[in-house]
Amino acid sequence: MIVQKIKTTPKKIGVFDSGAGGLSVLKSLINSQSFEEIIYYGDTARVPYGNRSQKVIIQYSLEALIFFKTQHIDLLIVACNTISAYGLQSMQQASSYPIIGVIKPGILALENTIKNKDSKILILGTKATIKSNLYQTLLQKRGYHNLSALATSLFVPLVEEGIFEGEILDSTMHYYFKSYPNNPDAIILGCTHFPLIAKSIAKYFDNKPLLIHSGDSIMQYLQKQYPLKPTTNPTKITFFASDNLERLKQTAKLWLNQP
Amino acid sequence: MIVQKIKTTPKKIGVFDSGAGGLSVLKSLINSQSFEEIIYYGDTARVPYGNRSQKVIIQYSLEALIFFKTQHIDLLIVACNTISAYGLQSMQQASSYPIIGVIKPGILALENTIKNKDSKILILGTKATIKSNLYQTLLQKRGYHNLSALATSLFVPLVEEGIFEGEILDSTMHYYFKSYPNNPDAIILGCTHFPLIAKSIAKYFDNKPLLIHSGDSIMQYLQKQYPLKPTTNPTKITFFASDNLERLKQTAKLWLNQP
């Protein structure tokens, strides 16, 4: 994984996601009050990416760079685990500014808290993210060996439908988690939709596992990489979408709890 | 709605769907043993269409025609309710061969059986199909007035996940149908994914409603339009997909119960 760096503090940043999922990352970026301007781009005309092939994900990711070309951003955050797993490297190679995905920051955030390498870690993600094996490989390299990974694809449409708790989610969790009889010490929410059902996921297990959230992880990571300072004005946010911009804005209002 | 006709019996036909949903229509076409060759094209790189805007659905539909240009088909069947609702007219205008959608055949199939115009009819579909109001308008024109329509979006990913019955589906049906306290006389399965959960949907209601299936409806329609004759050889089927062709073929094996 290539990590590019710039010395200067990023003031205007981009956030790229396949659709609305990246809003959970955007929320952490806004709350940090570290950026003057954020450009959010969701490829809502082709969402979701989670069941697509590597080839198509790379193609779509490179096409997003064409969009960001006119935005003059200092840094781009790939706020989607599937793109971070498959498209990030190609994007980094094709770009002059730094591009950061959510997977490495997630691993580092976990490592900060979970010191015991025997800890039971449960990785959740889309089919594509789990199949990429990236979380698993990076965790193994760091000595974690008690790993389980589950592609919990249905969590994505549930969140898109606005279902964050209740009967359907409970039976869906049971469907996926019945094959995992343990209480995990940590759960990697390896899809940016999943933080919206984090409470329900945590409640499912008895032992209050640590939940790794892509948005919080990437903020921790950025704070280590750059001398970020609080901005005086609220962050200016502009949304772009390849389809249904109004619906994305509606979802943003709902998820971000702000106009 | 424009319905184009050809005098000659179609021998080589195309089937276009956003992804795998059209396989339920393909099954009816194969079972009819009326066609020498069928070309199935699924736009799996951009599936699902059901939450997209009209503009994008039309754009994708016209792009599919470019694919079929090289296939020399006699007739194209749009095996997807969402495309039939939004893209069909643009496709028909842009094409030299007849293109038939699933909505009008569905209405005619219902009319064949449900003679009482006071009957309670429940229309199920994707968000886009329900929003198009097309089923509702066409039924009203024919005098049916006891109509309800529900966008049951989550049925699509459930079927894609291979969930055709059980706890998750039951709670999802309860989630959607609790706002519909009646026993419908007929249910329009207004999405080609839904026939795969038809048994579960029928079981949910006490009164054994008539289920309108897009595949069966379109075969009834074709048999009225053309002097179809049984072919001597089994229908030759070729699959094309904009992504993950192998996965589509796997799904086809599962859904069609044949190699």
Coordinates of C-alpha atoms in Angstrom, one line a residue:
Chain A
M1 CA 0.0 0.0 0.0
I2 CA 1.4 3.3 -1.1
V3 CA 1.0 6.2 1.3
Q4 CA 1.8 9.6 -0.2
K5 CA 2.5 12.5 2.0
I6 CA 2.5 16.3 1.7
K7 CA 4.2 18.6 4.2
T8 CA 1.6 21.3 4.1
T9 CA -1.6 20.9 6.0
P10 CA -4.6 20.0 3.8
K11 CA -7.2 22.8 3.9
K12 CA -9.5 21.8 1.0
I13 CA -10.1 18.0 0.9
G14 CA -12.1 15.7 -1.2
V15 CA -14.2 12.7 0.0
F16 CA -15.0 10.0 -2.5
D17 CA -17.5 7.3 -2.0
S18 CA -19.6 5.0 -4.2
G19 CA -22.7 6.6 -2.7
A20 CA -24.0 7.7 0.6
G21 CA -21.9 5.4 2.9
G22 CA -19.0 7.9 3.0
L23 CA -21.2 10.3 4.9
S24 CA -20.3 8.5 8.1
V25 CA -16.7 9.4 7.4
L26 CA -17.6 12.9 6.4
K27 CA -19.2 13.3 9.8
S28 CA -15.9 12.6 11.6
L29 CA -14.1 15.0 9.3
I30 CA -16.6 17.8 10.0
N31 CA -16.6 17.2 13.7
S32 CA -12.8 17.5 13.8
Q33 CA -13.2 21.1 12.6
S34 CA -9.8 20.8 10.8
F35 CA -10.7 21.6 7.2
E36 CA -11.8 24.8 5.5
E37 CA -13.6 23.1 2.7
I38 CA -14.8 19.5 1.9
I39 CA -15.9 18.4 -1.6
Y40 CA -18.0 15.2 -1.3
Y41 CA -18.5 13.1 -4.4
G42 CA -20.8 10.1 -4.5
D43 CA -21.0 7.9 -7.6
T44 CA -24.7 7.3 -6.9
A45 CA -25.3 6.4 -10.6
R46 CA -23.4 3.2 -10.0
V47 CA -23.6 2.5 -6.3
P48 CA -23.0 -0.1 -4.8
Y49 CA -19.5 -1.1 -5.6
G50 CA -19.4 -3.9 -3.0
N51 CA -20.4 -6.8 -5.3
R52 CA -18.4 -5.6 -8.4
S53 CA -15.2 -7.0 -9.8
Q54 CA -11.8 -5.5 -9.1
K55 CA -11.5 -4.4 -12.7
V56 CA -14.7 -2.4 -12.6
I57 CA -14.0 -0.9 -9.2
I58 CA -10.6 0.3 -10.5
Q59 CA -12.2 1.8 -13.6
Y60 CA -14.9 3.6 -11.6
S61 CA -12.3 4.9 -9.1
L62 CA -10.1 6.3 -11.9
E63 CA -13.1 8.0 -13.4
A64 CA -13.7 9.7 -10.0
L65 CA -10.3 11.2 -10.3
I66 CA -11.4 13.0 -13.5
F67 CA -14.2 14.6 -11.5
F68 CA -11.8 15.8 -8.8
K69 CA -9.4 17.2 -11.3
T70 CA -11.4 20.4 -11.5
Q71 CA -11.8 20.7 -7.7
H72 CA -8.2 21.6 -6.8
I73 CA -8.1 19.7 -3.6
D74 CA -5.1 19.2 -1.3
L75 CA -5.9 15.7 -0.3
L76 CA -8.5 13.0 -1.2
I77 CA -10.0 10.6 1.2
V78 CA -11.5 7.4 -0.1
A79 CA -14.4 7.0 2.3
C80 CA -15.3 3.5 1.2
N81 CA -13.7 0.2 2.2
T82 CA -14.4 -1.5 -1.1
I83 CA -12.6 1.2 -3.1
S84 CA -9.8 1.4 -0.5
A85 CA -9.3 -2.4 -1.0
Y86 CA -9.3 -2.4 -4.8
G87 CA -9.0 1.0 -6.3
L88 CA -6.7 3.0 -4.0
Q89 CA -3.4 1.9 -5.4
S90 CA -4.4 2.8 -9.0
M91 CA -5.7 6.1 -7.9
Q92 CA -2.6 6.9 -5.9
Q93 CA -0.5 6.1 -9.0
A94 CA -2.6 8.4 -11.2
S95 CA -2.7 11.4 -8.9
S96 CA -0.4 14.3 -8.0
Y97 CA -2.0 14.9 -4.5
P98 CA -2.1 12.4 -1.6
I99 CA -5.0 9.9 -1.5
I100 CA -5.8 8.1 1.7
G101 CA -8.0 5.1 2.1
V102 CA -9.8 3.8 5.2
I103 CA -8.3 0.4 5.7
K104 CA -4.8 1.2 6.9
P105 CA -6.1 3.9 9.3
G106 CA -8.6 1.3 10.6
I107 CA -5.8 -1.2 11.3
L108 CA -3.7 1.5 13.1
A109 CA -6.7 2.5 15.2
L110 CA -7.2 -1.1 16.3
E111 CA -3.6 -1.5 17.0
N112 CA -3.7 1.6 19.3
T113 CA -6.2 0.0 21.6
I114 CA -6.0 -3.8 21.2
K115 CA -2.5 -4.7 22.4
N116 CA -3.1 -8.4 23.0
K117 CA -2.3 -10.1 19.7
D118 CA -4.5 -13.1 20.8
S119 CA -7.6 -11.0 20.8
K120 CA -10.5 -12.2 18.8
I121 CA -11.1 -9.8 15.9
L122 CA -14.2 -9.9 13.7
I123 CA -14.0 -8.1 10.3
L124 CA -17.3 -7.2 8.6
G125 CA -17.5 -5.8 5.1
T126 CA -19.0 -6.1 1.7
K127 CA -18.4 -9.2 -0.4
A128 CA -15.6 -7.4 -2.3
T129 CA -13.8 -6.1 0.8
I130 CA -13.8 -9.4 2.5
K131 CA -12.7 -11.2 -0.7
S132 CA -9.8 -8.7 -1.1
N133 CA -8.4 -10.2 2.2
L134 CA -6.7 -6.9 2.8
Y135 CA -7.8 -6.4 6.4
Q136 CA -6.9 -10.0 7.2
T137 CA -3.4 -9.8 5.6
L138 CA -2.5 -6.5 7.3
L139 CA -3.7 -7.7 10.7
Q140 CA -1.8 -11.0 10.3
K141 CA 1.4 -9.0 9.4
R142 CA 1.0 -7.2 12.8
G143 CA 0.7 -10.5 14.7
Y144 CA -3.1 -10.8 15.1
H145 CA -4.0 -14.3 14.4
N146 CA -7.5 -14.8 15.9
L147 CA -9.4 -13.4 12.9
S148 CA -12.8 -14.0 11.4
A149 CA -14.2 -12.2 8.4
L150 CA -17.9 -12.1 7.3
A151 CA -19.3 -10.5 4.2
T152 CA -22.5 -8.9 5.7
S153 CA -23.8 -7.6 2.4
L154 CA -27.4 -7.1 3.5
F155 CA -26.4 -4.5 6.1
V156 CA -25.8 -2.0 3.2
P157 CA -29.4 -2.0 1.7
L158 CA -30.8 -2.0 5.2
V159 CA -28.9 1.2 6.1
E160 CA -29.8 2.7 2.7
E161 CA -33.5 1.9 3.6
G162 CA -33.1 3.8 6.9
I163 CA -33.3 0.7 9.0
F164 CA -30.8 1.1 11.9
E165 CA -32.5 -1.2 14.4
G166 CA -35.4 -3.5 14.9
E167 CA -36.7 -6.9 13.8
I168 CA -35.3 -7.1 10.3
L169 CA -31.8 -6.0 11.4
D170 CA -32.0 -8.4 14.3
S171 CA -32.8 -11.4 12.1
T172 CA -30.2 -10.3 9.5
M173 CA -27.5 -10.1 12.3
H174 CA -28.6 -13.6 13.5
Y175 CA -28.3 -14.9 9.9
Y176 CA -24.8 -13.7 9.6
F177 CA -23.5 -14.1 13.1
K178 CA -24.9 -17.5 13.9
S179 CA -21.8 -19.0 12.2
Y180 CA -19.6 -16.9 14.6
P181 CA -20.2 -18.3 18.0
N182 CA -17.6 -16.2 19.8
N183 CA -17.8 -12.8 21.5
P184 CA -15.2 -10.8 19.6
D185 CA -12.9 -8.4 21.4
A186 CA -13.0 -6.0 18.4
I187 CA -15.2 -5.6 15.4
I188 CA -13.9 -3.8 12.3
L189 CA -16.9 -2.0 10.7
G190 CA -15.3 -2.5 7.3
C191 CA -17.9 -0.7 5.4
T192 CA -18.9 2.9 5.9
H193 CA -22.5 2.1 6.1
F194 CA -22.0 0.0 9.2
P195 CA -21.4 2.8 11.8
L196 CA -25.1 3.6 11.4
I197 CA -26.0 0.3 12.8
A198 CA -23.0 0.2 15.2
K199 CA -25.2 0.3 18.3
S200 CA -27.3 -2.7 17.2
I201 CA -24.2 -4.7 16.3
A202 CA -22.6 -3.9 19.6
K203 CA -25.8 -4.9 21.4
Y204 CA -25.9 -8.3 19.6
F205 CA -22.7 -9.4 21.5
D206 CA -22.6 -9.7 25.3
N207 CA -19.1 -8.4 25.9
K208 CA -19.1 -4.8 24.5
P209 CA -16.5 -5.3 21.8
L210 CA -14.4 -2.4 20.6
L211 CA -15.9 -1.1 17.3
I212 CA -13.5 0.3 14.7
H213 CA -15.2 3.1 12.8
S214 CA -13.6 4.2 9.5
G215 CA -14.4 7.9 10.0
D216 CA -12.8 8.1 13.5
S217 CA -9.9 6.0 12.4
I218 CA -9.1 8.2 9.5
M219 CA -9.2 11.3 11.6
Q220 CA -6.8 9.8 14.1
Y221 CA -4.6 8.9 11.2
L222 CA -4.7 12.4 9.7
Q223 CA -4.0 14.0 13.0
K224 CA -0.8 12.0 13.2
Q225 CA 0.2 12.8 9.6
Y226 CA -0.5 16.5 9.5
P227 CA -0.3 19.4 12.0
L228 CA -4.1 20.0 11.8
K229 CA -5.4 23.1 13.6
P230 CA -9.0 24.0 14.4
T231 CA -10.5 26.2 11.7
T232 CA -12.1 29.5 12.7
N233 CA -15.1 29.1 10.3
P234 CA -17.4 26.1 10.0
T235 CA -16.2 23.7 7.3
K236 CA -17.8 24.5 3.9
I237 CA -19.2 21.4 2.4
T238 CA -20.3 20.9 -1.2
F239 CA -22.0 17.7 -2.4
F240 CA -21.7 16.3 -5.9
A241 CA -23.3 13.1 -7.2
S242 CA -23.5 11.2 -10.5
D243 CA -27.2 10.7 -9.9
N244 CA -30.0 11.8 -7.5
L245 CA -28.0 14.7 -5.9
E246 CA -31.1 15.8 -3.9
R247 CA -31.5 12.4 -2.4
L248 CA -27.9 12.4 -1.3
K249 CA -28.4 15.7 0.3
Q250 CA -31.5 14.4 2.1
T251 CA -29.5 11.4 3.4
A252 CA -26.7 13.8 4.5
K253 CA -29.2 15.8 6.5
L254 CA -30.4 12.7 8.2
W255 CA -27.0 11.1 8.8
L256 CA -25.1 14.2 9.8
N257 CA -27.9 15.7 11.9
Q258 CA -27.3 19.1 10.4
P259 CA -28.6 21.2 7.5
Chain B
M1 CA -46.7 3.2 -24.7
I2 CA -45.5 2.3 -28.2
V3 CA -45.8 -1.3 -29.2
Q4 CA -44.0 -2.1 -32.3
K5 CA -44.8 -5.3 -34.2
I6 CA -43.2 -7.5 -36.8
K7 CA -45.1 -9.9 -38.9
T8 CA -42.4 -12.6 -38.9
T9 CA -42.0 -14.9 -35.9
P10 CA -39.0 -13.9 -33.8
K11 CA -36.4 -16.7 -33.7
K12 CA -33.4 -15.0 -32.2
I13 CA -34.4 -12.7 -29.4
G14 CA -32.5 -10.6 -26.8
V15 CA -33.3 -10.3 -23.1
F16 CA -32.0 -7.1 -21.4
D17 CA -32.0 -6.7 -17.6
S18 CA -30.0 -4.6 -15.2
G19 CA -28.5 -7.8 -13.7
A20 CA -29.7 -11.2 -12.8
G21 CA -33.4 -10.4 -12.1
G22 CA -34.3 -11.0 -15.8
L23 CA -33.4 -14.7 -15.4
S24 CA -36.9 -15.3 -14.0
V25 CA -38.2 -14.0 -17.3
L26 CA -35.6 -16.0 -19.3
K27 CA -36.9 -19.1 -17.5
S28 CA -40.4 -18.6 -18.9
L29 CA -39.0 -17.9 -22.4
I30 CA -36.9 -21.1 -22.3
N31 CA -39.8 -23.2 -21.0
S32 CA -42.0 -22.0 -23.9
Q33 CA -39.6 -23.7 -26.3
S34 CA -40.5 -21.1 -28.9
F35 CA -37.1 -19.5 -29.7
E36 CA -34.0 -20.8 -31.5
E37 CA -31.6 -18.5 -29.7
I38 CA -31.7 -16.1 -26.8
I39 CA -29.0 -13.5 -26.0
Y40 CA -29.2 -12.4 -22.4
Y41 CA -27.4 -9.2 -21.4
G42 CA -27.2 -8.1 -17.8
D43 CA -25.7 -4.7 -16.9
T44 CA -24.1 -6.2 -13.8
A45 CA -21.5 -3.4 -13.6
R46 CA -24.3 -0.9 -12.8
V47 CA -27.0 -3.0 -11.2
P48 CA -29.4 -2.2 -9.5
Y49 CA -31.4 0.4 -11.5
G50 CA -34.3 0.4 -9.1
N51 CA -33.1 3.4 -7.0
R52 CA -31.8 5.5 -9.9
S53 CA -33.3 8.5 -11.6
Q54 CA -35.2 8.4 -14.9
K55 CA -32.4 10.2 -16.7
V56 CA -29.8 7.7 -15.7
I57 CA -32.1 4.7 -16.4
I58 CA -32.7 6.0 -19.9
Q59 CA -29.0 6.6 -20.5
Y60 CA -28.1 3.0 -19.4
S61 CA -31.0 1.6 -21.5
L62 CA -29.8 3.3 -24.6
E63 CA -26.3 2.1 -24.0
A64 CA -27.7 -1.5 -23.9
L65 CA -29.0 -1.0 -27.4
I66 CA -25.4 -0.4 -28.5
F67 CA -24.5 -3.8 -27.2
F68 CA -27.4 -5.5 -29.0
K69 CA -26.5 -3.8 -32.3
T70 CA -24.0 -6.5 -33.0
Q71 CA -26.3 -9.4 -32.0
H72 CA -28.8 -9.2 -34.9
I73 CA -31.8 -10.1 -32.9
D74 CA -35.4 -10.1 -34.2
L75 CA -36.9 -8.8 -30.9
L76 CA -35.8 -7.5 -27.6
I77 CA -37.5 -8.2 -24.3
V78 CA -36.8 -5.7 -21.5
A79 CA -37.0 -8.2 -18.6
C80 CA -36.9 -5.5 -15.9
N81 CA -39.9 -3.5 -14.6
T82 CA -37.8 -0.5 -13.7
I83 CA -36.4 -0.2 -17.3
S84 CA -39.9 -1.0 -18.7
A85 CA -41.2 1.9 -16.7
Y86 CA -38.6 4.5 -17.6
G87 CA -36.4 3.4 -20.5
L88 CA -38.7 1.4 -22.8
Q89 CA -40.1 4.3 -24.8
S90 CA -36.6 5.8 -25.6
M91 CA -35.4 2.4 -26.5
Q92 CA -38.3 1.8 -28.9
Q93 CA -37.8 5.1 -30.6
A94 CA -34.1 4.3 -31.1
S95 CA -34.5 0.8 -32.4
S96 CA -35.4 -0.8 -35.7
Y97 CA -36.6 -4.1 -34.2
P98 CA -39.5 -4.5 -31.7
I99 CA -38.8 -4.0 -28.1
I100 CA -41.3 -5.3 -25.5
G101 CA -41.4 -4.5 -21.8
V102 CA -43.0 -6.4 -19.0
I103 CA -45.5 -3.9 -17.6
K104 CA -48.2 -4.0 -20.3
P105 CA -48.1 -7.8 -20.6
G106 CA -48.5 -7.9 -16.8
I107 CA -51.5 -5.7 -16.9
L108 CA -53.1 -7.8 -19.7
A109 CA -52.3 -11.1 -17.8
L110 CA -54.1 -9.6 -14.8
E111 CA -57.1 -8.5 -16.9
N112 CA -57.4 -12.0 -18.3
T113 CA -58.0 -13.5 -14.9
I114 CA -59.4 -10.7 -12.7
K115 CA -62.6 -9.6 -14.2
N116 CA -64.1 -7.9 -11.2
K117 CA -62.9 -4.3 -11.3
D118 CA -63.5 -3.9 -7.6
S119 CA -60.8 -6.4 -6.8
K120 CA -58.0 -5.4 -4.4
I121 CA -54.8 -5.3 -6.3
L122 CA -51.4 -4.9 -4.7
I123 CA -48.5 -3.7 -6.8
L124 CA -45.0 -4.4 -5.6
G125 CA -41.9 -3.1 -7.2
T126 CA -38.7 -1.1 -6.8
K127 CA -38.8 2.5 -5.6
A128 CA -38.4 3.7 -9.2
T129 CA -41.1 1.4 -10.6
I130 CA -43.6 2.4 -8.0
K131 CA -42.7 6.1 -8.3
S132 CA -43.3 5.9 -12.1
N133 CA -47.0 5.2 -11.3
L134 CA -47.2 3.2 -14.6
Y135 CA -48.9 0.1 -13.3
Q136 CA -51.3 2.3 -11.3
T137 CA -52.2 4.5 -14.3
L138 CA -52.7 1.6 -16.7
L139 CA -54.8 -0.3 -14.2
Q140 CA -57.0 2.7 -13.5
K141 CA -57.5 3.3 -17.2
R142 CA -58.9 -0.3 -17.3
G143 CA -61.3 0.5 -14.5
Y144 CA -59.5 -1.1 -11.5
H145 CA -59.7 1.3 -8.7
N146 CA -58.9 -0.7 -5.6
L147 CA -55.1 -0.3 -5.9
S148 CA -52.2 -0.2 -3.4
A149 CA -48.6 0.1 -4.4
L150 CA -45.6 -0.7 -2.2
A151 CA -41.9 -0.1 -3.0
T152 CA -40.4 -3.3 -1.4
S153 CA -36.8 -2.4 -2.2
L154 CA -35.2 -4.9 0.2
F155 CA -36.7 -7.9 -1.6
V156 CA -34.1 -7.3 -4.3
P157 CA -30.9 -7.7 -2.2
L158 CA -32.5 -10.6 -0.3
V159 CA -33.0 -12.5 -3.5
E160 CA -29.6 -11.5 -4.7
E161 CA -28.2 -13.0 -1.5
G162 CA -30.1 -16.3 -2.2
I163 CA -32.7 -15.8 0.6
F164 CA -36.0 -17.0 -0.8
E165 CA -37.7 -17.9 2.6
G166 CA -37.1 -17.8 6.3
E167 CA -36.8 -15.4 9.2
I168 CA -35.2 -12.4 7.5
L169 CA -37.7 -12.5 4.6
D170 CA -40.6 -12.9 7.0
S171 CA -39.6 -9.9 9.1
T172 CA -39.0 -7.9 5.9
M173 CA -42.5 -8.8 4.6
H174 CA -44.0 -7.8 7.9
Y175 CA -42.1 -4.5 7.7
Y176 CA -43.6 -3.7 4.3
F177 CA -47.0 -5.3 4.5
K178 CA -48.0 -4.2 8.0
S179 CA -49.2 -0.9 6.4
Y180 CA -51.4 -3.0 4.1
P181 CA -54.1 -4.6 6.3
N182 CA -56.0 -6.2 3.4
N183 CA -55.9 -9.6 1.7
P184 CA -55.3 -8.6 -1.9
D185 CA -57.1 -10.5 -4.7
A186 CA -54.0 -10.1 -6.9
I187 CA -50.4 -9.2 -6.4
I188 CA -48.3 -7.8 -9.3
L189 CA -44.8 -9.0 -8.8
G190 CA -43.5 -5.8 -10.4
C191 CA -39.9 -6.7 -10.2
T192 CA -38.3 -9.7 -11.9
H193 CA -36.6 -10.6 -8.6
F194 CA -39.8 -11.2 -6.8
P195 CA -41.0 -14.4 -8.5
L196 CA -38.2 -16.1 -6.6
I197 CA -39.9 -15.3 -3.3
A198 CA -43.4 -15.7 -4.8
K199 CA -44.2 -18.7 -2.5
S200 CA -43.2 -16.8 0.6
I201 CA -45.2 -13.7 -0.5
A202 CA -48.3 -15.9 -1.2
K203 CA -48.0 -17.6 2.1
Y204 CA -48.0 -14.3 3.9
F205 CA -51.6 -13.6 2.9
D206 CA -54.4 -15.9 4.0
N207 CA -56.5 -15.8 0.8
K208 CA -54.2 -17.2 -1.9
P209 CA -54.0 -14.1 -4.1
L210 CA -53.3 -14.4 -7.8
L211 CA -49.7 -13.6 -8.5
I212 CA -48.7 -11.8 -11.7
H213 CA -45.3 -13.0 -12.8
S214 CA -43.5 -10.9 -15.5
G215 CA -42.1 -13.9 -17.3
D216 CA -45.4 -15.8 -17.6
S217 CA -47.1 -12.6 -18.6
I218 CA -44.7 -11.8 -21.4
M219 CA -45.0 -15.3 -22.8
Q220 CA -48.8 -15.0 -22.9
Y221 CA -48.4 -11.7 -24.6
L222 CA -45.9 -13.0 -27.2
Q223 CA -48.1 -16.0 -28.0
K224 CA -50.9 -13.6 -28.8
Q225 CA -48.7 -11.3 -30.9
Y226 CA -46.8 -13.9 -32.9
P227 CA -47.5 -17.3 -34.4
L228 CA -45.0 -19.0 -32.2
K229 CA -44.2 -22.7 -32.9
P230 CA -42.3 -25.1 -30.8
T231 CA -38.7 -25.4 -31.9
T232 CA -37.1 -28.7 -32.7
N233 CA -33.8 -28.1 -30.9
P234 CA -33.4 -26.7 -27.3
T235 CA -33.0 -23.0 -27.2
K236 CA -29.4 -21.9 -27.5
I237 CA -28.7 -19.3 -24.7
T238 CA -25.7 -17.0 -24.6
F239 CA -25.0 -14.8 -21.6
F240 CA -23.3 -11.4 -21.6
A241 CA -22.6 -9.2 -18.7
S242 CA -20.9 -5.8 -18.1
D243 CA -19.2 -7.3 -15.0
N244 CA -18.8 -10.7 -13.3
L245 CA -20.1 -12.8 -16.1
E246 CA -19.1 -16.0 -14.2
R247 CA -21.3 -15.0 -11.3
L248 CA -24.2 -14.3 -13.6
K249 CA -23.8 -17.8 -15.1
Q250 CA -23.7 -19.3 -11.6
T251 CA -26.9 -17.5 -10.6
A252 CA -28.5 -18.7 -13.9
K253 CA -27.6 -22.3 -13.0
L254 CA -29.3 -21.8 -9.6
W255 CA -32.4 -20.0 -10.8
L256 CA -33.0 -21.9 -14.0
N257 CA -32.3 -25.3 -12.5
Q258 CA -30.3 -26.3 -15.6
P259 CA -26.7 -26.1 -16.7

